[in-house]
């Protein structure tokens, strides 16, 4: 699903965000990317969704090389990814249902099926009572769950969530992580960035990628030391 | 195509949202476009009237040959036959005084009452010579040389002047069309770019979700085309008002001018303006929407 070999990312201003990253994520895997603010977590996630291109090394997502000049193919690739953005990127003035459907409209799904799937996704994240609410009237946690519903309603092969627990209290944060984890199956891998390492302790069957000053170390749940 | 069909309702709603996002600016754009298209409509109407006039005058391309005094009808008919045999002459016929008066009455139409002021018929007999315009000079010269012909009157000057006006109007029309086209394209594409800028967050989100540019841009295309058509509708409305007003004045003042019928002209020019506005709206919107791709 994700295959990174010697990937580095240096921004135009010379900031080195990632150095020699080597990762392999298989279908059905749960991956936590941890690290302090500014460590390079979000840069790594931006690479994975094709918002940035590696300055060196090779990166393939679902078999598609991520490199400059492949914008059209990367746009197509994104249809198979369910992104949950740190700042949600919900579209104001629209209801929760409209926002979820917005992510499905260009996938060739019939309107009836699209609506059913969107309501089902909102129900799974516990927002069945808010489907007609405008997103600007939702709480932080509810908006987060709409963003998750939008990502998963697309039946993606890869879910990428950037700091989904940010600004949430402990219980809500745990709830969000459980919801995201629940969408993992044999075909779908889930990648979550978080700086709140205390929330992901004792997670079974997970891979932890720790990012520190652009360098990564990989641990599996059996050997994890946070 | 499937995506397009599934999302027709969504596209229409999004186009409506785009328009309502910046209503005042869009209203001014519609008024501006409408006034520009109105200008184009006026030129097209002028063009149409000018063309009709030229065709009518060309159909009437004829010279009138007047007899010397004491020419009797028998000699006049001989002259008619002689003229008929000339190169460039399509037909020639003898018009006596009574028929000459009848022709003028027909030409004057409702204003023919004015002829009642004369005690006697003021018209004289003549030969009406229908000619091929290309042979006008030669025919004039040959007819004038005939014995029994006093003088020949032609409408060449009028024809040449009208042709000059018509050619000038056509050139002016082409220039106006080019100016209108470019201005409308700029206004519409700017309006669309503004809409895209106002919706940039939504557009970026859709991109990150994998939406193709065609899907993102289609509502803007609809909005731009609709607003330009609205401008076209405004222009057509103003033009119909102007033509109604103009015709009511013109028909009283200059009854000789063979104007096209008001309905025919209104329908033709209005339809043309609407078609031009739709085409310009579509093209301008396409220019505007092309900026979506450049932002990545």
Tab-separated table of C-alpha atoms in Angstrom, chain A residues 49 51 71 75-76 78-79 81 83 85 89 91 93-94 98 102-103 105-111 114 150 154, chain B residues 2-3 5-7 10 13-14 17 199 201-202 204-213 215-216 292-293 296:
chain	number	residue	atom	x	y	z
A	49	UNK	CA	-1.554	12.126	-0.023
A	51	UNK	CA	0.416	17.253	-1.477
A	71	UNK	CA	-0.576	15.388	-10.860
A	75	UNK	CA	-5.581	13.110	-8.320
A	76	UNK	CA	-7.010	9.752	-9.447
A	78	UNK	CA	-6.729	10.258	-4.101
A	79	UNK	CA	-10.117	8.757	-4.940
A	81	UNK	CA	-7.699	7.412	-0.150
A	83	UNK	CA	-8.145	11.645	4.195
A	85	UNK	CA	-7.438	16.548	7.786
A	89	UNK	CA	-11.610	20.947	5.677
A	91	UNK	CA	-17.344	22.904	3.559
A	93	UNK	CA	-22.917	26.284	4.547
A	94	UNK	CA	-23.511	22.578	3.847
A	98	UNK	CA	-23.828	17.090	2.084
A	102	UNK	CA	-19.321	15.760	-1.462
A	103	UNK	CA	-16.445	13.313	-1.140
A	105	UNK	CA	-19.891	12.639	-5.954
A	106	UNK	CA	-17.094	12.070	-8.444
A	107	UNK	CA	-16.709	8.340	-7.753
A	108	UNK	CA	-19.490	7.286	-10.132
A	109	UNK	CA	-21.872	6.174	-7.389
A	110	UNK	CA	-25.609	6.586	-8.022
A	111	UNK	CA	-27.256	9.382	-5.971
A	114	UNK	CA	-24.394	7.696	-2.309
A	150	UNK	CA	-16.509	11.681	4.700
A	154	UNK	CA	-15.750	6.478	0.060
B	2	UNK	CA	-22.230	8.957	-15.519
B	3	UNK	CA	-20.765	11.345	-12.964
B	5	UNK	CA	-25.744	12.746	-14.996
B	6	UNK	CA	-25.680	11.681	-11.340
B	7	UNK	CA	-24.733	15.192	-10.285
B	10	UNK	CA	-25.650	19.210	-7.425
B	13	UNK	CA	-27.247	24.018	-6.759
B	14	UNK	CA	-23.530	24.792	-6.683
B	17	UNK	CA	-24.514	29.112	-4.570
B	199	UNK	CA	-14.492	29.154	-3.209
B	201	UNK	CA	-11.033	26.400	0.239
B	202	UNK	CA	-13.788	24.204	-1.134
B	204	UNK	CA	-8.704	22.708	-2.510
B	205	UNK	CA	-10.654	20.238	-0.401
B	206	UNK	CA	-12.260	18.700	-3.475
B	207	UNK	CA	-8.830	18.365	-5.070
B	208	UNK	CA	-7.457	16.626	-2.023
B	209	UNK	CA	-10.396	14.252	-2.158
B	210	UNK	CA	-9.517	13.480	-5.783
B	211	UNK	CA	-12.215	15.428	-7.657
B	212	UNK	CA	-11.277	16.017	-11.309
B	213	UNK	CA	-11.013	19.620	-12.563
B	215	UNK	CA	-16.187	18.216	-11.823
B	216	UNK	CA	-14.889	21.175	-9.811
B	292	UNK	CA	-8.529	26.035	-11.482
B	293	UNK	CA	-5.840	23.848	-12.996
B	296	UNK	CA	-2.134	23.307	-8.151
